[in-house]
């Protein structure tokens, strides 16, 4: 479970996240919907301890992300692609992540298999297509077999097959009882993916409702 309480992030120029309070329950896909600039990425960065809130808190399973001992085994995250070492291979990247989290080599083979990346294990990051980078990002998120999955705009730039693949994966993860939070600015995509919606605009909570109820009223 993810608990966000009175979370606020102010920058010099304004307020990106404004007194947000919501919880993300396990067992279903929760969509985090809002237009570009609404504050979704900032909220996700705060949840993942990549940024400090101005006030309020974000907890995962009752703890701040920063105090989780082997974070990859608790939380899998997919952020915008970009933090890949260009000359490292797919397998080397996963091995590098696995090592610091006590995750063994066998699991690397499993996540390569589960993401359809087995054939690309020896490819260098700089030679991967965007779709393959996304799959590698998902493989990294699954490495620790985490109970919580957080994905920031995962379908951006993906081909239709990739979109369906990632949607199916999120639903399966949720059906297994995991907590799944996925952000998007696309209402139609969220209607197909999420059972529950957290909707924000200008950093503020606009709705926290079953997707069906939101779709029916818009
Ligand atoms: P979203 O992910 O919904 O597109 P963001 O969280 O990226 O929205 O951005 C929310 C608002 O915060 C935007 O107005 C953005 O310009 C601003 N913002 C985000 N990061 C920073 C930063 N590091 N410094 C200043 N303003 C920022
Ligand atoms: P199967 O359907 O036979 O389990 P998959 O291709 O779905 O095969 O999975 C292969 C391996 O990838 C599994 O052994 C599992 O460890 C891992 N895996 C698959 N799906 C997930 C998931 N949703 N979360 C974590 N690990 C997964």
mmCIF file of C-alpha atoms and ligand atoms in Angstrom, residues 9-17 32-45 51 80 152-153 183-185 200 202-203, ligand 1:
data_model
loop_
_atom_site.group_PDB
_atom_site.id
_atom_site.type_symbol
_atom_site.label_atom_id
_atom_site.label_comp_id
_atom_site.label_asym_id
_atom_site.label_seq_id
_atom_site.Cartn_x
_atom_site.Cartn_y
_atom_site.Cartn_z
ATOM 1 C CA UNK A 9 6.143 20.324 -3.153
ATOM 2 C CA UNK A 10 6.869 23.960 -3.869
ATOM 3 C CA UNK A 11 9.430 25.214 -6.322
ATOM 4 C CA UNK A 12 10.594 28.800 -6.652
ATOM 5 C CA UNK A 13 8.215 29.281 -9.538
ATOM 6 C CA UNK A 14 5.164 27.736 -7.915
ATOM 7 C CA UNK A 15 3.549 24.681 -6.368
ATOM 8 C CA UNK A 16 3.912 21.379 -8.247
ATOM 9 C CA UNK A 17 2.109 19.228 -5.662
ATOM 10 C CA UNK A 32 -2.797 8.433 -11.718
ATOM 11 C CA UNK A 33 -4.432 10.689 -14.284
ATOM 12 C CA UNK A 34 -3.830 14.338 -15.078
ATOM 13 C CA UNK A 35 -2.723 16.619 -17.900
ATOM 14 C CA UNK A 36 0.941 17.347 -18.582
ATOM 15 C CA UNK A 37 2.316 19.523 -15.823
ATOM 16 C CA UNK A 38 -0.319 18.401 -13.294
ATOM 17 C CA UNK A 39 2.299 17.123 -10.844
ATOM 18 C CA UNK A 40 2.261 13.373 -11.494
ATOM 19 C CA UNK A 41 6.008 12.888 -11.957
ATOM 20 C CA UNK A 42 6.794 15.093 -8.993
ATOM 21 C CA UNK A 43 4.431 13.058 -6.806
ATOM 22 C CA UNK A 44 5.999 9.806 -8.024
ATOM 23 C CA UNK A 45 9.510 11.152 -7.385
ATOM 24 C CA UNK A 51 12.992 14.364 -4.085
ATOM 25 C CA UNK A 80 11.294 8.043 -17.882
ATOM 26 C CA UNK A 152 5.410 6.842 -14.705
ATOM 27 C CA UNK A 153 3.816 7.174 -18.167
ATOM 28 C CA UNK A 183 0.484 7.563 -14.317
ATOM 29 C CA UNK A 184 -0.862 8.814 -17.621
ATOM 30 C CA UNK A 185 -2.304 11.912 -19.250
ATOM 31 C CA UNK A 200 -5.000 15.542 -10.274
ATOM 32 C CA UNK A 202 -2.397 21.794 -10.921
ATOM 33 C CA UNK A 203 -1.038 19.632 -8.137
HETATM 34 P P1 LIG B 1 3.408 15.862 -14.814
HETATM 35 O O1 LIG B 1 4.251 14.694 -14.460
HETATM 36 O O2 LIG B 1 1.981 15.693 -14.376
HETATM 37 O O3 LIG B 1 3.514 16.247 -16.248
HETATM 38 P P2 LIG B 1 5.337 17.343 -13.238
HETATM 39 O O4 LIG B 1 5.304 16.739 -11.895
HETATM 40 O O5 LIG B 1 6.441 16.972 -14.136
HETATM 41 O O6 LIG B 1 3.920 17.122 -13.963
HETATM 42 O O7 LIG B 1 5.366 18.934 -13.112
HETATM 43 C C1 LIG B 1 4.442 19.646 -12.278
HETATM 44 C C2 LIG B 1 4.796 21.128 -12.258
HETATM 45 O O8 LIG B 1 6.005 21.306 -11.524
HETATM 46 C C3 LIG B 1 5.054 21.701 -13.633
HETATM 47 O O9 LIG B 1 4.531 23.005 -13.652
HETATM 48 C C4 LIG B 1 6.550 21.718 -13.736
HETATM 49 O O10 LIG B 1 6.986 22.741 -14.577
HETATM 50 C C5 LIG B 1 6.975 21.953 -12.298
HETATM 51 N N1 LIG B 1 8.287 21.370 -11.971
HETATM 52 C C6 LIG B 1 8.587 20.050 -12.019
HETATM 53 N N2 LIG B 1 9.861 19.856 -11.651
HETATM 54 C C7 LIG B 1 10.380 21.066 -11.361
HETATM 55 C C8 LIG B 1 11.657 21.545 -10.923
HETATM 56 N N3 LIG B 1 12.661 20.701 -10.703
HETATM 57 N N4 LIG B 1 11.804 22.876 -10.731
HETATM 58 C C9 LIG B 1 10.790 23.715 -10.947
HETATM 59 N N5 LIG B 1 9.565 23.341 -11.350
HETATM 60 C C10 LIG B 1 9.357 22.033 -11.565
#
